[in-house]
Each structure stands twice: as structure tokens, then as C-alpha cells.
PDB file of C-alpha atoms in Angstrom:
ATOM      1  CA  UNK A   1    -152.503  45.294-138.731  1.00 71.00           C
ATOM      2  CA  UNK A   2    -150.793  42.807-136.291  1.00 79.00           C
ATOM      3  CA  UNK A   3    -148.350  40.970-137.670  1.00 74.00           C
ATOM      4  CA  UNK A   4    -147.453  37.407-135.711  1.00 74.00           C
ATOM      5  CA  UNK A   5    -144.194  34.996-136.398  1.00 67.00           C
ATOM      6  CA  UNK A   6    -145.468  31.351-135.380  1.00 66.00           C
ATOM      7  CA  UNK A   7    -141.637  29.629-135.644  1.00 60.00           C
ATOM      8  CA  UNK A   8    -141.029  26.257-134.947  1.00 58.00           C
ATOM      9  CA  UNK A   9    -139.250  25.526-132.376  1.00 59.00           C
ATOM     10  CA  UNK A  10    -135.528  24.711-132.982  1.00 53.00           C
ATOM     11  CA  UNK A  11    -133.437  25.557-129.743  1.00 57.00           C
ATOM     12  CA  UNK A  12    -132.975  22.155-128.417  1.00 58.00           C
ATOM     13  CA  UNK A  13    -132.410  18.120-129.604  1.00 50.00           C
ATOM     14  CA  UNK A  14    -136.232  17.848-128.987  1.00 51.00           C
ATOM     15  CA  UNK A  15    -137.904  19.614-130.941  1.00 47.00           C
ATOM     16  CA  UNK A  16    -135.268  19.111-133.673  1.00 48.00           C
ATOM     17  CA  UNK A  17    -136.233  15.332-133.657  1.00 49.00           C
ATOM     18  CA  UNK A  18    -140.169  16.037-132.986  1.00 52.00           C
ATOM     19  CA  UNK A  19    -139.703  18.337-135.607  1.00 52.00           C
ATOM     20  CA  UNK A  20    -138.221  15.060-137.872  1.00 49.00           C
ATOM     21  CA  UNK A  21    -140.531  13.050-137.352  1.00 53.00           C
ATOM     22  CA  UNK A  22    -144.398  14.882-137.452  1.00 56.00           C
ATOM     23  CA  UNK A  23    -142.609  18.121-139.473  1.00 53.00           C
ATOM     24  CA  UNK A  24    -144.449  21.567-139.192  1.00 63.00           C
ATOM     25  CA  UNK A  25    -143.843  24.892-140.453  1.00 74.00           C
ATOM     26  CA  UNK A  26    -143.173  28.276-139.824  1.00 81.00           C
ATOM     27  CA  UNK A  27    -145.922  30.601-139.999  1.00 88.00           C
ATOM     28  CA  UNK A  28    -147.072  34.248-140.358  1.00 90.00           C
ATOM     29  CA  UNK A  29    -150.469  35.465-139.109  1.00 92.00           C
ATOM     30  CA  UNK A  30    -151.584  38.594-140.030  1.00 93.00           C
ATOM     31  CA  UNK A  31    -154.923  40.139-137.885  1.00 95.00           C
ATOM     32  CA  UNK A  32    -156.712  43.091-138.795  1.00 94.00           C
ATOM     33  CA  UNK A  33    -158.789  44.613-136.659  1.00 94.00           C
ATOM     34  CA  UNK A  34    -162.341  46.167-138.132  1.00 93.00           C
ATOM     35  CA  UNK A  35    -164.128  49.229-137.324  1.00 91.00           C
ATOM     36  CA  UNK A  36    -168.534  47.724-136.568  1.00 87.00           C
ATOM     37  CA  UNK A  37    -169.731  50.028-139.780  1.00 88.00           C
ATOM     38  CA  UNK A  38    -167.050  47.776-142.186  1.00 90.00           C
ATOM     39  CA  UNK A  39    -168.142  43.964-142.157  1.00 94.00           C
ATOM     40  CA  UNK A  40    -171.791  42.384-141.663  1.00 93.00           C
ATOM     41  CA  UNK A  41    -172.392  39.976-139.733  1.00 93.00           C
ATOM     42  CA  UNK A  42    -171.277  36.800-140.126  1.00 95.00           C
ATOM     43  CA  UNK A  43    -168.394  34.270-138.611  1.00 95.00           C
ATOM     44  CA  UNK A  44    -166.607  32.605-141.601  1.00 94.00           C
ATOM     45  CA  UNK A  45    -162.994  29.902-141.704  1.00 96.00           C
ATOM     46  CA  UNK A  46    -161.451  28.385-145.214  1.00 95.00           C
ATOM     47  CA  UNK A  47    -158.217  25.998-145.262  1.00 94.00           C
ATOM     48  CA  UNK A  48    -156.515  23.507-144.989  1.00 94.00           C
ATOM     49  CA  UNK A  49    -158.688  21.210-142.733  1.00 93.00           C
ATOM     50  CA  UNK A  50    -156.578  20.388-140.631  1.00 92.00           C
ATOM     51  CA  UNK A  51    -155.722  23.376-139.720  1.00 93.00           C
ATOM     52  CA  UNK A  52    -159.623  24.836-140.039  1.00 95.00           C
ATOM     53  CA  UNK A  53    -160.961  21.564-137.871  1.00 94.00           C
ATOM     54  CA  UNK A  54    -158.469  22.541-134.775  1.00 94.00           C
ATOM     55  CA  UNK A  55    -159.855  26.136-134.734  1.00 94.00           C
ATOM     56  CA  UNK A  56    -163.518  25.645-135.164  1.00 94.00           C
ATOM     57  CA  UNK A  57    -162.866  23.155-131.560  1.00 93.00           C
ATOM     58  CA  UNK A  58    -160.735  25.721-130.266  1.00 93.00           C
ATOM     59  CA  UNK A  59    -162.277  29.268-131.097  1.00 94.00           C
ATOM     60  CA  UNK A  60    -165.617  30.089-129.071  1.00 92.00           C
ATOM     61  CA  UNK A  61    -166.573  32.269-132.168  1.00 93.00           C
ATOM     62  CA  UNK A  62    -166.644  29.548-134.945  1.00 95.00           C
ATOM     63  CA  UNK A  63    -167.758  26.328-133.178  1.00 93.00           C
ATOM     64  CA  UNK A  64    -170.830  28.936-131.675  1.00 92.00           C
ATOM     65  CA  UNK A  65    -171.580  30.046-135.249  1.00 94.00           C
ATOM     66  CA  UNK A  66    -170.039  27.481-137.825  1.00 93.00           C
ATOM     67  CA  UNK A  67    -170.791  23.751-139.449  1.00 92.00           C
ATOM     68  CA  UNK A  68    -168.395  22.562-142.389  1.00 91.00           C
ATOM     69  CA  UNK A  69    -170.342  22.875-145.610  1.00 88.00           C
ATOM     70  CA  UNK A  70    -170.468  20.529-148.282  1.00 84.00           C
ATOM     71  CA  UNK A  71    -170.454  20.787-152.084  1.00 75.00           C
ATOM     72  CA  UNK A  72    -167.557  22.992-151.464  1.00 76.00           C
ATOM     73  CA  UNK A  73    -165.783  21.479-154.470  1.00 76.00           C
ATOM     74  CA  UNK A  74    -168.377  23.247-156.716  1.00 82.00           C
ATOM     75  CA  UNK A  75    -167.116  25.870-156.098  1.00 85.00           C
ATOM     76  CA  UNK A  76    -163.541  25.356-157.571  1.00 87.00           C
ATOM     77  CA  UNK A  77    -162.133  24.774-154.644  1.00 90.00           C
ATOM     78  CA  UNK A  78    -158.418  22.358-154.413  1.00 90.00           C
ATOM     79  CA  UNK A  79    -160.223  19.119-152.247  1.00 89.00           C
ATOM     80  CA  UNK A  80    -157.374  20.382-149.383  1.00 91.00           C
ATOM     81  CA  UNK A  81    -159.669  22.457-148.845  1.00 92.00           C
ATOM     82  CA  UNK A  82    -163.036  23.194-145.809  1.00 94.00           C
ATOM     83  CA  UNK A  83    -164.951  25.892-145.063  1.00 94.00           C
ATOM     84  CA  UNK A  84    -166.414  26.310-142.324  1.00 95.00           C
ATOM     85  CA  UNK A  85    -169.342  29.054-142.381  1.00 94.00           C
ATOM     86  CA  UNK A  86    -172.487  30.515-140.933  1.00 92.00           C
ATOM     87  CA  UNK A  87    -174.462  30.933-143.982  1.00 90.00           C
ATOM     88  CA  UNK A  88    -173.729  30.585-147.299  1.00 88.00           C
ATOM     89  CA  UNK A  89    -174.105  33.350-148.802  1.00 91.00           C
ATOM     90  CA  UNK A  90    -171.291  35.222-147.535  1.00 91.00           C
ATOM     91  CA  UNK A  91    -169.178  32.363-148.927  1.00 91.00           C
ATOM     92  CA  UNK A  92    -170.264  32.664-152.575  1.00 89.00           C
ATOM     93  CA  UNK A  93    -169.822  36.082-152.191  1.00 91.00           C
ATOM     94  CA  UNK A  94    -166.427  36.516-150.860  1.00 92.00           C
ATOM     95  CA  UNK A  95    -164.757  33.400-152.438  1.00 91.00           C
ATOM     96  CA  UNK A  96    -165.108  35.089-155.757  1.00 92.00           C
ATOM     97  CA  UNK A  97    -163.374  34.291-159.231  1.00 93.00           C
ATOM     98  CA  UNK A  98    -159.909  36.524-157.827  1.00 93.00           C
ATOM     99  CA  UNK A  99    -159.821  34.714-153.995  1.00 93.00           C
ATOM    100  CA  UNK A 100    -160.973  31.464-155.859  1.00 93.00           C
ATOM    101  CA  UNK A 101    -157.085  31.419-158.394  1.00 93.00           C
ATOM    102  CA  UNK A 102    -155.082  32.093-155.514  1.00 93.00           C
ATOM    103  CA  UNK A 103    -156.528  29.286-153.252  1.00 93.00           C
ATOM    104  CA  UNK A 104    -155.993  27.505-156.508  1.00 92.00           C
ATOM    105  CA  UNK A 105    -152.540  28.552-157.595  1.00 93.00           C
ATOM    106  CA  UNK A 106    -150.997  29.264-154.028  1.00 92.00           C
ATOM    107  CA  UNK A 107    -152.934  25.532-152.385  1.00 90.00           C
ATOM    108  CA  UNK A 108    -149.468  24.947-150.260  1.00 88.00           C
ATOM    109  CA  UNK A 109    -148.723  28.262-148.785  1.00 92.00           C
ATOM    110  CA  UNK A 110    -152.569  29.137-148.299  1.00 93.00           C
ATOM    111  CA  UNK A 111    -153.307  27.599-144.800  1.00 94.00           C
ATOM    112  CA  UNK A 112    -156.103  29.460-143.236  1.00 95.00           C
ATOM    113  CA  UNK A 113    -158.320  32.716-143.262  1.00 96.00           C
ATOM    114  CA  UNK A 114    -160.971  33.535-140.419  1.00 96.00           C
ATOM    115  CA  UNK A 115    -163.295  36.128-141.393  1.00 97.00           C
ATOM    116  CA  UNK A 116    -165.677  36.829-138.399  1.00 95.00           C
ATOM    117  CA  UNK A 117    -167.998  39.375-136.151  1.00 94.00           C
ATOM    118  CA  UNK A 118    -167.885  37.462-133.606  1.00 94.00           C
ATOM    119  CA  UNK A 119    -164.466  36.793-132.750  1.00 94.00           C
ATOM    120  CA  UNK A 120    -163.901  36.243-128.371  1.00 92.00           C
ATOM    121  CA  UNK A 121    -160.623  34.252-128.660  1.00 90.00           C
ATOM    122  CA  UNK A 122    -160.287  30.569-127.579  1.00 90.00           C
ATOM    123  CA  UNK A 123    -162.840  28.580-125.547  1.00 87.00           C
ATOM    124  CA  UNK A 124    -162.401  28.336-122.041  1.00 82.00           C
ATOM    125  CA  UNK A 125    -159.664  25.068-121.300  1.00 76.00           C
ATOM    126  CA  UNK A 126    -162.142  22.224-119.066  1.00 70.00           C
ATOM    127  CA  UNK A 127    -163.092  22.979-115.897  1.00 63.00           C
ATOM    128  CA  UNK A 128    -162.884  26.531-116.519  1.00 67.00           C
ATOM    129  CA  UNK A 129    -166.291  28.396-117.549  1.00 68.00           C
ATOM    130  CA  UNK A 130    -166.903  32.141-118.222  1.00 68.00           C
ATOM    131  CA  UNK A 131    -169.474  34.100-116.282  1.00 66.00           C
ATOM    132  CA  UNK A 132    -169.927  37.043-118.141  1.00 71.00           C
ATOM    133  CA  UNK A 133    -171.004  37.446-121.848  1.00 76.00           C
ATOM    134  CA  UNK A 134    -167.767  37.712-123.165  1.00 82.00           C
ATOM    135  CA  UNK A 135    -166.511  40.844-124.986  1.00 88.00           C
ATOM    136  CA  UNK A 136    -166.574  40.560-129.152  1.00 91.00           C
ATOM    137  CA  UNK A 137    -164.921  42.054-131.919  1.00 93.00           C
ATOM    138  CA  UNK A 138    -164.252  41.816-135.597  1.00 95.00           C
ATOM    139  CA  UNK A 139    -161.215  40.573-136.894  1.00 96.00           C
ATOM    140  CA  UNK A 140    -159.944  39.109-140.350  1.00 96.00           C
ATOM    141  CA  UNK A 141    -156.760  36.417-140.168  1.00 96.00           C
ATOM    142  CA  UNK A 142    -155.140  35.206-142.283  1.00 96.00           C
ATOM    143  CA  UNK A 143    -152.262  32.442-141.833  1.00 94.00           C
ATOM    144  CA  UNK A 144    -149.627  31.773-144.572  1.00 92.00           C
ATOM    145  CA  UNK A 145    -147.058  29.060-144.907  1.00 89.00           C
ATOM    146  CA  UNK A 146    -143.227  31.188-144.517  1.00 82.00           C
ATOM    147  CA  UNK A 147    -141.951  30.895-147.644  1.00 80.00           C
ATOM    148  CA  UNK A 148    -138.683  33.039-149.414  1.00 79.00           C
ATOM    149  CA  UNK A 149    -140.608  33.708-152.657  1.00 85.00           C
ATOM    150  CA  UNK A 150    -140.966  37.303-153.125  1.00 89.00           C
ATOM    151  CA  UNK A 151    -143.414  36.934-156.253  1.00 91.00           C
ATOM    152  CA  UNK A 152    -145.461  34.570-153.890  1.00 91.00           C
ATOM    153  CA  UNK A 153    -145.433  36.820-150.501  1.00 90.00           C
ATOM    154  CA  UNK A 154    -146.290  39.753-153.035  1.00 92.00           C
ATOM    155  CA  UNK A 155    -149.380  37.654-154.525  1.00 93.00           C
ATOM    156  CA  UNK A 156    -150.320  36.745-151.172  1.00 93.00           C
ATOM    157  CA  UNK A 157    -150.161  40.447-149.533  1.00 93.00           C
ATOM    158  CA  UNK A 158    -152.158  41.354-152.663  1.00 94.00           C
ATOM    159  CA  UNK A 159    -155.122  38.881-151.966  1.00 94.00           C
ATOM    160  CA  UNK A 160    -155.168  40.183-147.927  1.00 95.00           C
ATOM    161  CA  UNK A 161    -155.730  43.504-148.865  1.00 94.00           C
ATOM    162  CA  UNK A 162    -158.514  42.595-151.937  1.00 95.00           C
ATOM    163  CA  UNK A 163    -160.237  40.421-148.801  1.00 95.00           C
ATOM    164  CA  UNK A 164    -160.369  43.057-146.873  1.00 94.00           C
ATOM    165  CA  UNK A 165    -161.439  45.965-149.770  1.00 94.00           C
ATOM    166  CA  UNK A 166    -164.472  42.386-150.279  1.00 94.00           C
ATOM    167  CA  UNK A 167    -165.661  42.694-146.343  1.00 94.00           C
ATOM    168  CA  UNK A 168    -165.710  46.315-146.066  1.00 93.00           C
ATOM    169  CA  UNK A 169    -168.188  46.767-148.791  1.00 93.00           C
ATOM    170  CA  UNK A 170    -169.969  43.542-148.982  1.00 93.00           C
ATOM    171  CA  UNK A 171    -172.901  43.237-147.192  1.00 94.00           C
ATOM    172  CA  UNK A 172    -175.547  40.332-146.187  1.00 94.00           C
ATOM    173  CA  UNK A 173    -178.794  40.431-148.150  1.00 93.00           C
ATOM    174  CA  UNK A 174    -182.300  41.697-145.613  1.00 94.00           C
ATOM    175  CA  UNK A 175    -182.632  37.852-145.174  1.00 94.00           C
ATOM    176  CA  UNK A 176    -179.641  36.835-144.088  1.00 93.00           C
ATOM    177  CA  UNK A 177    -179.168  39.838-141.927  1.00 94.00           C
ATOM    178  CA  UNK A 178    -182.272  38.809-139.953  1.00 95.00           C
ATOM    179  CA  UNK A 179    -180.616  35.251-139.603  1.00 93.00           C
ATOM    180  CA  UNK A 180    -177.399  36.759-138.299  1.00 94.00           C
ATOM    181  CA  UNK A 181    -179.260  38.869-135.697  1.00 94.00           C
ATOM    182  CA  UNK A 182    -181.523  35.944-134.400  1.00 94.00           C
ATOM    183  CA  UNK A 183    -178.746  33.756-134.251  1.00 93.00           C
ATOM    184  CA  UNK A 184    -176.919  36.042-132.539  1.00 92.00           C
ATOM    185  CA  UNK A 185    -179.743  36.937-130.149  1.00 92.00           C
ATOM    186  CA  UNK A 186    -180.121  32.931-129.424  1.00 91.00           C
ATOM    187  CA  UNK A 187    -176.205  32.724-127.922  1.00 88.00           C
ATOM    188  CA  UNK A 188    -176.548  35.839-126.148  1.00 87.00           C
ATOM    189  CA  UNK A 189    -179.852  34.102-124.580  1.00 87.00           C
ATOM    190  CA  UNK A 190    -177.958  30.590-124.373  1.00 83.00           C
ATOM    191  CA  UNK A 191    -175.119  31.783-123.120  1.00 82.00           C
ATOM    192  CA  UNK A 192    -177.204  33.832-120.258  1.00 80.00           C
ATOM    193  CA  UNK A 193    -179.240  30.515-119.361  1.00 79.00           C
ATOM    194  CA  UNK A 194    -176.522  28.460-118.986  1.00 75.00           C
ATOM    195  CA  UNK A 195    -173.748  30.742-116.673  1.00 71.00           C
ATOM    196  CA  UNK A 196    -176.601  32.123-114.818  1.00 66.00           C
ATOM    197  CA  UNK A 197    -175.930  29.331-111.979  1.00 70.00           C
ATOM    198  CA  UNK A 198    -172.196  30.386-112.342  1.00 68.00           C
ATOM    199  CA  UNK A 199    -172.916  33.371-111.590  1.00 70.00           C
ATOM    200  CA  UNK A 200    -175.590  33.140-108.461  1.00 73.00           C
ATOM    201  CA  UNK A 201    -172.345  30.485-107.045  1.00 74.00           C
ATOM    202  CA  UNK A 202    -169.538  33.425-107.554  1.00 73.00           C
ATOM    203  CA  UNK A 203    -171.925  35.879-105.737  1.00 75.00           C
ATOM    204  CA  UNK A 204    -172.709  33.538-102.958  1.00 77.00           C
ATOM    205  CA  UNK A 205    -168.511  33.083-102.277  1.00 78.00           C
ATOM    206  CA  UNK A 206    -168.123  36.586-102.100  1.00 81.00           C
ATOM    207  CA  UNK A 207    -170.211  36.822 -99.906  1.00 77.00           C
ATOM    208  CA  UNK A 208    -169.419  34.142 -97.131  1.00 78.00           C
ATOM    209  CA  UNK A 209    -165.772  35.371 -97.781  1.00 81.00           C
ATOM    210  CA  UNK A 210    -166.845  38.549 -96.800  1.00 79.00           C
ATOM    211  CA  UNK A 211    -168.139  37.044 -93.790  1.00 75.00           C
ATOM    212  CA  UNK A 212    -165.617  34.890 -92.755  1.00 77.00           C
ATOM    213  CA  UNK A 213    -163.410  38.317 -92.992  1.00 79.00           C
ATOM    214  CA  UNK A 214    -166.029  40.249 -90.528  1.00 73.00           C
ATOM    215  CA  UNK A 215    -166.108  37.160 -88.225  1.00 71.00           C
ATOM    216  CA  UNK A 216    -162.729  37.260 -87.870  1.00 74.00           C
ATOM    217  CA  UNK A 217    -162.330  41.282 -87.590  1.00 71.00           C
ATOM    218  CA  UNK A 218    -164.679  39.915 -84.693  1.00 65.00           C
ATOM    219  CA  UNK A 219    -162.460  37.430 -83.082  1.00 66.00           C
ATOM    220  CA  UNK A 220    -158.174  40.386 -83.264  1.00 69.00           C
ATOM    221  CA  UNK A 221    -161.011  42.540 -81.863  1.00 65.00           C
ATOM    222  CA  UNK A 222    -159.254  43.711 -78.295  1.00 65.00           C
ATOM    223  CA  UNK A 223    -161.156  46.039 -77.180  1.00 68.00           C
ATOM    224  CA  UNK A 224    -164.079  44.737 -75.200  1.00 71.00           C
ATOM    225  CA  UNK A 225    -166.847  47.821 -75.596  1.00 72.00           C
ATOM    226  CA  UNK A 226    -166.255  47.971 -79.558  1.00 72.00           C
ATOM    227  CA  UNK A 227    -166.010  43.600 -80.186  1.00 69.00           C
ATOM    228  CA  UNK A 228    -169.759  44.219 -78.608  1.00 73.00           C
ATOM    229  CA  UNK A 229    -171.020  46.060 -80.395  1.00 73.00           C
ATOM    230  CA  UNK A 230    -169.102  44.055 -84.048  1.00 69.00           C
ATOM    231  CA  UNK A 231    -171.249  41.160 -81.986  1.00 72.00           C
ATOM    232  CA  UNK A 232    -174.369  43.091 -82.797  1.00 73.00           C
ATOM    233  CA  UNK A 233    -174.389  43.927 -85.785  1.00 74.00           C
ATOM    234  CA  UNK A 234    -173.479  40.310 -87.016  1.00 70.00           C
ATOM    235  CA  UNK A 235    -176.471  39.136 -85.190  1.00 72.00           C
ATOM    236  CA  UNK A 236    -178.693  42.045 -86.762  1.00 73.00           C
ATOM    237  CA  UNK A 237    -176.781  40.824 -90.311  1.00 71.00           C
ATOM    238  CA  UNK A 238    -177.434  37.362 -89.331  1.00 70.00           C
ATOM    239  CA  UNK A 239    -180.673  37.770 -89.140  1.00 71.00           C
ATOM    240  CA  UNK A 240    -182.043  40.050 -91.559  1.00 70.00           C
ATOM    241  CA  UNK A 241    -180.525  36.899 -93.851  1.00 66.00           C
ATOM    242  CA  UNK A 242    -182.546  34.542 -92.112  1.00 67.00           C
ATOM    243  CA  UNK A 243    -185.639  36.750 -92.646  1.00 65.00           C
ATOM    244  CA  UNK A 244    -188.051  35.496 -96.226  1.00 65.00           C
ATOM    245  CA  UNK A 245    -187.902  38.499 -98.877  1.00 60.00           C
ATOM    246  CA  UNK A 246    -190.723  40.324 -99.392  1.00 57.00           C
ATOM    247  CA  UNK A 247    -192.185  41.722-101.647  1.00 55.00           C
ATOM    248  CA  UNK A 248    -194.199  45.464-101.356  1.00 56.00           C
ATOM    249  CA  UNK A 249    -196.409  46.294-103.456  1.00 53.00           C
ATOM    250  CA  UNK A 250    -197.309  50.065-103.895  1.00 55.00           C
ATOM    251  CA  UNK A 251    -201.186  51.258-103.529  1.00 52.00           C
ATOM    252  CA  UNK A 252    -202.364  54.192-105.388  1.00 52.00           C
TER     253      UNK A 252
END
């Protein structure tokens, strides 16, 4: 378990004034890394609309696997709470009466929960892209607004462990599991397709860099005999690169 404190900047006048205009609160974020056999295949986020909507745009797993689920008011959640989920099956299983009562009672203290078997961090910034599929991990995030109320803190921590145990025991239905596996396969195929061109360009850039380095060594070589040998090697490489590639067929 990793606990991170996200504190509002107070060390200079500018941030103090900005905080007066747009008030922010200190937050505590609890991260629990889960073993592969302790969490099934689903991605799910619930919490304050502003925080969850922002996370759905910035975090890779939420943007790829989840959509905003309408009609969550039928679950009895407060109106300020929004749900982004891959499948409603997981929502119904995790938002049990105990969790629901905590959201009602401590609505203002809960920022967001983010549960994922496909967590890989934030999406690349504009102009950047992945050249290979990022590694994923099973992670649970719990973000709360900091409080000095001991009773509230105790109740929220109890909910963290309640959710953790709930997720450890929960398993998707057969239909849900098939749907989740199919979604992960399609995401992987789409990613490989979109990054194929980027990988080709990166490989070409590496080849060109190696060629420049060889030619630079050739120019810097002072021994005439060695320079001639290097020139011949470079010519052979150039000729080989220009030759069309032929596939060899083995005849049995």
C-alpha cells in the first residue's frame, strides 16, 4: 500500500491568491497494487464528476475501456457522483449497501475511486506516442479530501479495506469475462496497428544513425589502407541495401 499526500501549494503569494479564487483542498491518495489472481478483468472509476471526468481523459485505461454510465441514480448514489465503467456488472457487484451508505454519508470527503486491471499511467502528451504496448498492472486507487475528523478517517479507511476484500473475492460472470477478454484483445490489436508506422520510422531512424556513424569513422580514418577497406565494406552494404529482397522457397 502506498499513501500519497497531494497538498495545495502555500509557499508563495501567487498560489495563495489563486487558492482564494479557485479553492482547492489537500488530498490523500491510497494506492494498492493487486496480484494477478486477486482481481478479475475490469476497469471502473467512481467519484466526484470533475475528478473522474478529468481522469477518464488523462489516464490510459479509463480512456480506452470505460464510458460514463448513465442511470446510476437508480443505485441510490448522490447526484454529485459519476461512474465510468467498462461493464455495469462490476458496478453492481462493488457498490454494495455498505459502500453506498459511505458515499451517502461522506459524499464530500470522497474524491474518487479507480479500480483497474489495465492500469498503465497517463496518456502520452500531445506530439508523443508509444512505440510499444505499455505494461499494465492491477491497481486500486482511493482518493479522499484530507480531514482532521478521526471518526471520518477511520470510516473511510475501513471502506478501503472493505472494497479491497470485495474485489479480491469478486469474479465476473462467464459472459462478462468473455466480453472483457475480447475488449482487451481488440485494444491490443488496435494499438499494434496504430503504432506499426511509428515503429517502422524509429527503426529507419536507427539505421540512418548507424550509417552516419560509419561514414564519420571512415572520414576520420587516417590509415589509407584501412580507409580503403572501410570504403569497400560500406559499398557492399549499400549494394546489399539496394538489392530487392527475395524469398527463398525450400523444395522438399
